[in-house]
Coordinates of C-alpha atoms in Angstrom, one line a residue:
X1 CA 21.2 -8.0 -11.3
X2 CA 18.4 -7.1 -13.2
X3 CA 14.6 -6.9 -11.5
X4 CA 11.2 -6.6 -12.4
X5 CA 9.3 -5.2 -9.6
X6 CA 5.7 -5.9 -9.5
X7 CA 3.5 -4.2 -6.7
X8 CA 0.1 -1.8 -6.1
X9 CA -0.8 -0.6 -2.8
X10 CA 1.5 1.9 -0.5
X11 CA 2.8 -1.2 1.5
X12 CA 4.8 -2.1 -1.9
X13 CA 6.5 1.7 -2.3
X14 CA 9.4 1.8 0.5
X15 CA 10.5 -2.0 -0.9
X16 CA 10.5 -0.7 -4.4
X17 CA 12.5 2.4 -3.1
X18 CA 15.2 -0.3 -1.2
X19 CA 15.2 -2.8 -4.2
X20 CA 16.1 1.0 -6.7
X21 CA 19.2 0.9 -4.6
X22 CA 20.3 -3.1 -4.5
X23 CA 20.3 -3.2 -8.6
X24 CA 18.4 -2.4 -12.1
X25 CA 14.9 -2.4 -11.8
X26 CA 14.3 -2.7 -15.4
X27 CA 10.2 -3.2 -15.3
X28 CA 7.8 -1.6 -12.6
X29 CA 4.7 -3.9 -12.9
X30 CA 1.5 -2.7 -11.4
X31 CA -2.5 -2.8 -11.3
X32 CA -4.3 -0.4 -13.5
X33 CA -5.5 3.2 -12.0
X34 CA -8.7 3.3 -10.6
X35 CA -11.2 5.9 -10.7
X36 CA -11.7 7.6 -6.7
X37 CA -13.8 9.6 -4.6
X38 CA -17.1 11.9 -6.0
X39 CA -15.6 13.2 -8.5
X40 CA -14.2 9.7 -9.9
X41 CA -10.9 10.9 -10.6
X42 CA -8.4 8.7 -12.1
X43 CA -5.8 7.9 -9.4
X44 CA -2.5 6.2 -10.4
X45 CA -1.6 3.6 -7.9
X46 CA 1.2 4.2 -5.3
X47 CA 3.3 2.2 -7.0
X48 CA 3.1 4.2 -10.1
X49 CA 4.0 7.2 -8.7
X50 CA 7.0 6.5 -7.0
X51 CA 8.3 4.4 -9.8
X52 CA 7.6 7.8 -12.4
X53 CA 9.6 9.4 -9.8
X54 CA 12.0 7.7 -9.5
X55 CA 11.9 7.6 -13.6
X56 CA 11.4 3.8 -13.9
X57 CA 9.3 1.7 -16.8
X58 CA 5.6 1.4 -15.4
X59 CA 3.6 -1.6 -17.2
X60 CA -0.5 -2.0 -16.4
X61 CA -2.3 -5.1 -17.8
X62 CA -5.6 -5.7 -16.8
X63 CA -4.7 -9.3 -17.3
X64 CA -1.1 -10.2 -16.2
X65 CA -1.2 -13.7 -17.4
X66 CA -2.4 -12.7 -21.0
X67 CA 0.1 -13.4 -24.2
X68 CA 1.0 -10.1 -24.3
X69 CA 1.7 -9.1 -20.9
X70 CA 3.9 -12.6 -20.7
X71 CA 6.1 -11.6 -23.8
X72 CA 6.7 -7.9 -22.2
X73 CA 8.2 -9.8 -18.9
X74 CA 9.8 -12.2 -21.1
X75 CA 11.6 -9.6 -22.7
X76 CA 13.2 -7.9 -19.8
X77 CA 15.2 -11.0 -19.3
X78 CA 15.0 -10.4 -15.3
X79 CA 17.4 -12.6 -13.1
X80 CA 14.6 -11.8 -10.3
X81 CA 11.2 -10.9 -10.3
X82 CA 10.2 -9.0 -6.7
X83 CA 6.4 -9.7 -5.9
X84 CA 4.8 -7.3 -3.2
X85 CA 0.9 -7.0 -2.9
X86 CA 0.2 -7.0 -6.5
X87 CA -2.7 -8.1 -6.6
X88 CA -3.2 -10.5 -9.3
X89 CA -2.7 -14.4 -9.3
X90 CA 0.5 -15.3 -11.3
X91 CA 0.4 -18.6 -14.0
X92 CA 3.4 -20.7 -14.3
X93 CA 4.1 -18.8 -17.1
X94 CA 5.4 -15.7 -15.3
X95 CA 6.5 -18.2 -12.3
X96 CA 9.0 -19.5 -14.9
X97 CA 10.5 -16.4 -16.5
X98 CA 13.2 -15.1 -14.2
X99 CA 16.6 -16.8 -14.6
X100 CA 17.0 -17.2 -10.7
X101 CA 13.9 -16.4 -8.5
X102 CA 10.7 -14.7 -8.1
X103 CA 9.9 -13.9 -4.7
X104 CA 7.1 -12.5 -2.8
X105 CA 7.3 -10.3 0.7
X106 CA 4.4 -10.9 2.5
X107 CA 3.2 -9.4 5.6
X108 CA 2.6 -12.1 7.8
X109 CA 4.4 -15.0 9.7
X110 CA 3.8 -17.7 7.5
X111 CA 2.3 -20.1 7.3
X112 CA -0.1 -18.0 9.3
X113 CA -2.5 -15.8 7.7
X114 CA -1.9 -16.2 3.8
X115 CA -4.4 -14.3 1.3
X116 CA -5.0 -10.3 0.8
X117 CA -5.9 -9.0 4.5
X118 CA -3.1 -10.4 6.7
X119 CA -2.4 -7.0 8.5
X120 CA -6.2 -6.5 9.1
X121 CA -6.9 -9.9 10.2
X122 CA -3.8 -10.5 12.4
X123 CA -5.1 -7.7 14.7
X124 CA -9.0 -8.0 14.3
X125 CA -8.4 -11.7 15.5
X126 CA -6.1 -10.5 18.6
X127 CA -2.5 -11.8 17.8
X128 CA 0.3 -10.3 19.5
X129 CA 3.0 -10.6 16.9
X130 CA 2.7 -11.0 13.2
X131 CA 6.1 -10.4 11.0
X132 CA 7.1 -10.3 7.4
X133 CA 7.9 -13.2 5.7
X134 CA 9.8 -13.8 2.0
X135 CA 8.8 -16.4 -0.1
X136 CA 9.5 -18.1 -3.1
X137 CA 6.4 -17.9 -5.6
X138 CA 4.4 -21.0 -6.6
X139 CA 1.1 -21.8 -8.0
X140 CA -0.5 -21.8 -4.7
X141 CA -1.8 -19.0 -2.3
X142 CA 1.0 -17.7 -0.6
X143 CA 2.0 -21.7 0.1
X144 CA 5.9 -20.8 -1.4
X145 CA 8.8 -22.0 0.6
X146 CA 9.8 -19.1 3.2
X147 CA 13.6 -17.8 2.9
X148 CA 13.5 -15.9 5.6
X149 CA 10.9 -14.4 8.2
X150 CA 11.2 -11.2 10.5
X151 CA 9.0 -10.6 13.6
X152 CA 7.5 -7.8 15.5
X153 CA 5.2 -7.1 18.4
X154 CA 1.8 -5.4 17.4
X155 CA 1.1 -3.9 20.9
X156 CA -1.7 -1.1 20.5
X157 CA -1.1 -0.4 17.0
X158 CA -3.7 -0.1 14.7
X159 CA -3.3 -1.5 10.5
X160 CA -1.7 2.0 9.1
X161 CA 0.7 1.8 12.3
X162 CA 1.7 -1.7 11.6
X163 CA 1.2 -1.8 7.6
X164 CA 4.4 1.0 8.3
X165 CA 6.5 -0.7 10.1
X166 CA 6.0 -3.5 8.0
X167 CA 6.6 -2.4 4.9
X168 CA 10.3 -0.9 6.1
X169 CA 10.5 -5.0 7.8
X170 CA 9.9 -6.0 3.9
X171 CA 12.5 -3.9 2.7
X172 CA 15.2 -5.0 5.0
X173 CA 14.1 -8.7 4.7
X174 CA 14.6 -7.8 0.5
X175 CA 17.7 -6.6 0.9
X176 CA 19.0 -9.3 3.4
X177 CA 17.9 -12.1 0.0
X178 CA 19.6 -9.9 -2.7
X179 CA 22.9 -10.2 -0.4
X180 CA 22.0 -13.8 0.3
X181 CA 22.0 -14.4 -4.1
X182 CA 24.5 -12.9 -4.1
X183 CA 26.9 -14.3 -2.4
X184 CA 25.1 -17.8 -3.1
X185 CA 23.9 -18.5 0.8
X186 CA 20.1 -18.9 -0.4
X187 CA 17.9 -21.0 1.4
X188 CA 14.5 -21.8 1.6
X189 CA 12.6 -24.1 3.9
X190 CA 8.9 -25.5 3.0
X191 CA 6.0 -24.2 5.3
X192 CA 4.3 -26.6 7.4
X193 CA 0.7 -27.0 6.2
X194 CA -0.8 -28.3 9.5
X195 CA -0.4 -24.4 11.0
X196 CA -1.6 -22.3 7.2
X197 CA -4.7 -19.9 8.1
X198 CA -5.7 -17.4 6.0
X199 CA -6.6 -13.7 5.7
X200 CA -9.8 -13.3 3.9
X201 CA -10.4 -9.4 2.1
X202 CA -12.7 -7.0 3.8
X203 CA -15.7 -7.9 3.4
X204 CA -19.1 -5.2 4.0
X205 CA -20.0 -6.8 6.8
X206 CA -16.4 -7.1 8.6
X207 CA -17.0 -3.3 9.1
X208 CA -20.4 -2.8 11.0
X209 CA -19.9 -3.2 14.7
X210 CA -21.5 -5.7 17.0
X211 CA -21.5 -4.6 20.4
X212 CA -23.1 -8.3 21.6
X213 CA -19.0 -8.6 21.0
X214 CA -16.4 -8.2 23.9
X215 CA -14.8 -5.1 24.4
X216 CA -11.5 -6.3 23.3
X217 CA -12.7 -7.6 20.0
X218 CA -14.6 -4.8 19.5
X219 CA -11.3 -2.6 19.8
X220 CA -9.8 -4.9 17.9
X221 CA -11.5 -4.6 15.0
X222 CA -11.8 -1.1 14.7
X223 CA -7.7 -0.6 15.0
X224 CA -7.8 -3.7 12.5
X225 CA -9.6 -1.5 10.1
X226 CA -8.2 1.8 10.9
X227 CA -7.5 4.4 9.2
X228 CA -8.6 2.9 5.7
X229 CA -12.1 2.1 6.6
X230 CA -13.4 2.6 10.0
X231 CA -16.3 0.7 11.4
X232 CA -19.6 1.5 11.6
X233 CA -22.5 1.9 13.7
X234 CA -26.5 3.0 12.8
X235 CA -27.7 5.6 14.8
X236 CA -30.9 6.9 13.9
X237 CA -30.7 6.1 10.4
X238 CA -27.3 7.7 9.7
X239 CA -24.2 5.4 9.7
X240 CA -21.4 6.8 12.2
X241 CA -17.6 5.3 11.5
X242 CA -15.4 4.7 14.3
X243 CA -11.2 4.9 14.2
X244 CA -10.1 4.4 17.6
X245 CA -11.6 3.3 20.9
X246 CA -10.6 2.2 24.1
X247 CA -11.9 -0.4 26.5
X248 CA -13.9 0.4 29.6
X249 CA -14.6 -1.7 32.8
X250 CA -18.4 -0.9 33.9
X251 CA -20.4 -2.2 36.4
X252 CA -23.7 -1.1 34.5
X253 CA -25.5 -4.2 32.8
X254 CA -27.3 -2.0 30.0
X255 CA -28.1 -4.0 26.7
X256 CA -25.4 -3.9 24.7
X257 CA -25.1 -0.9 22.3
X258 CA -27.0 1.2 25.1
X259 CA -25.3 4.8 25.0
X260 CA -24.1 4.9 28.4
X261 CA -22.6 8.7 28.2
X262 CA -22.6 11.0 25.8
X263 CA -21.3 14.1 27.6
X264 CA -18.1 15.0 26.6
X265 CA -16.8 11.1 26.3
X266 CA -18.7 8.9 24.2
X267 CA -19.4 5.8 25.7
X268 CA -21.4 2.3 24.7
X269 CA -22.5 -1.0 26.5
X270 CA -20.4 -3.9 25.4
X271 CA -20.7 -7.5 25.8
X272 CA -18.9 -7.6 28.9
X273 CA -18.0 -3.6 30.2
X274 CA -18.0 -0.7 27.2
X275 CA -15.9 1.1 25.2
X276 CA -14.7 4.5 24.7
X277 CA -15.1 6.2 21.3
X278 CA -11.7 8.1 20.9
X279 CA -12.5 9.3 17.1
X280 CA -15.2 8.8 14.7
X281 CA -16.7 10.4 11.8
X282 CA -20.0 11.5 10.5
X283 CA -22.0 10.8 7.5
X284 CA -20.2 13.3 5.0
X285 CA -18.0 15.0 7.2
X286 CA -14.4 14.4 8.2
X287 CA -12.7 12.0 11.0
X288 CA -13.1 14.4 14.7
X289 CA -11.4 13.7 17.9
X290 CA -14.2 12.9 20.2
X291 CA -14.1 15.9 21.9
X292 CA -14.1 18.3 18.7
X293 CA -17.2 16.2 17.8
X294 CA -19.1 16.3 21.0
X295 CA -18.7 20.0 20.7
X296 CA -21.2 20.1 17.6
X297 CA -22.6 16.8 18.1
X298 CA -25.1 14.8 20.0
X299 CA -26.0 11.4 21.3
X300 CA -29.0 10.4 23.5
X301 CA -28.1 8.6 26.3
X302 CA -29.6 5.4 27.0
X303 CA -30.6 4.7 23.4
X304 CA -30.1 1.5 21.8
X305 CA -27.6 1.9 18.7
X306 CA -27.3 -0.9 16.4
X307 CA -24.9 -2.1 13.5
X308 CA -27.1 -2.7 10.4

């Protein structure tokens, strides 16, 4: 069969490796490079690169649903068209082109958690399991009927940990469908509505920490966010990101945010007990083990941090 695989972020790259090896990807669809860091290089996207290596057609439109960037899918002529974190809403125009489906792999149990953040938000909100799930794509958000859904257990892992796993989840659940056309055993079932949530983008304010939170959320949300963007607390006027933490029973009932140690463990008043700051990262400087940071590093105790 003959694909067109449209994808971005890093999530997308071991499914576009797998779909490589089920058939001819004949069109590598992705969003345009973006300029990065101080220097504002140009970065291609994941996507790109492993499709040049892997010596495929790359196609960036800044406007997928324009005439143009219609015609060049049209022209492919793709029996399927593979949708993975794209990033761009797709028309009924594109929805129509492929002569049997086009498909999405989305990492989430649907119809749980639909939108552009479901690894983030399935662990900042305290689930247990989240999945992968393959649908068919439609006009509306991530509303397709599902084909086929695999499950995991989050346990401690934070979003780069999962987003991993996942992504090899997406793969498999791919190459279960292709099989599936194959051999003409294809099924979908609708989603049930009364049970859709969604996953909202990272917003600025989803990474400042609020320590009038629980320990557990606050935990949560900082392996929710980890490693792509840490979360963030003020201290004296310069803004310190956290990556991992732990939660700590205390009998002390300090305000929360009060730095309750700050002698080789860094530790801060929660809600309801307090939480351990296992890495974290200074203004301009790179992510330290706590240890390595206390080394150079200093915190007063019994001052009152905040988040903005």
């Amino acid at each position: 069969m003959k694909f067109i695989f449209m994808g971005t972020p890093e999530f997308s790259v071991p499914i576009l490796e797998r779909l490589n090896k089920l058939g001819d990807i004949a069109l590598v669809v992705s969003q345009e490079d973006k300029r990065k860091g101080r220097g504002k290089k140009v970065t291609k996207t994941p996507v790109k690169v492993k499709a040049e290596e892997l010596g495929l057609e790359v196609y960036q439109a800044k406007d997928i649903n324009s005439a143009e960037a219609i015609e060049k899918l049209r022209e492919v002529e793709a029996d399927i068209i593979v949708v993975v974190a794209y990033g761009q809403i797709l028309t009924k125009d594109i929805i129509d082109l492929p002569k049997k489906y086009i498909v999405n792999v989305h990492a989430s149990l649907l119809p749980q958690f639909r939108g552009a953040a479901p690894i983030n938000r399935v662990i900042i909100e305290g689930y247990e399991k989240t999945g992968v799930s393959l649908m068919r794509v439609e006009e509306g958000l991530d509303s397709g009927a599902v084909s086929n859904i695999k499950e995991i257990d989050i346990a401690s892992m934070d979003a780069g940990e999962l987003e991993d796993k996942l992504s090899i989840m997406g793969a498999d659940l791919l190459e279960e469908f292709i099989k599936d056309v194959e051999e003409e055993k294809v099924k979908f079932a609708e989603q049930d509505e009364t049970k859709k949530t969604y996953a909202n983008k990272i917003l600025k304010d989803d990474l400042i920490l609020n320590f009038d939170e629980t320990s557990r959320d606050i935990v949560n949300r900082i392996r929710g966010l980890s490693p792509n963007y840490g979360v963030k607390f003020n201290y004296k006027d310069k803004f310190y990101k956290v990556f991992r933490a732990e939660e700590v029973q205390t009998s002390q009932d300090d305000k929360a945010g009060t730095i309750l140690k700050s002698d080789k463990e860094l530790l801060i008043k929660t809600s309801d007990g307090a939480i351990s700051v296992k890495e974290i990262q200074a203004p301009g400087k790179r992510v330290m083990g706590i240890d390595d940071f206390l080394r150079g590093n200093k915190f007063e105790e019994n001052y009152v941090i905040g988040g903005k």
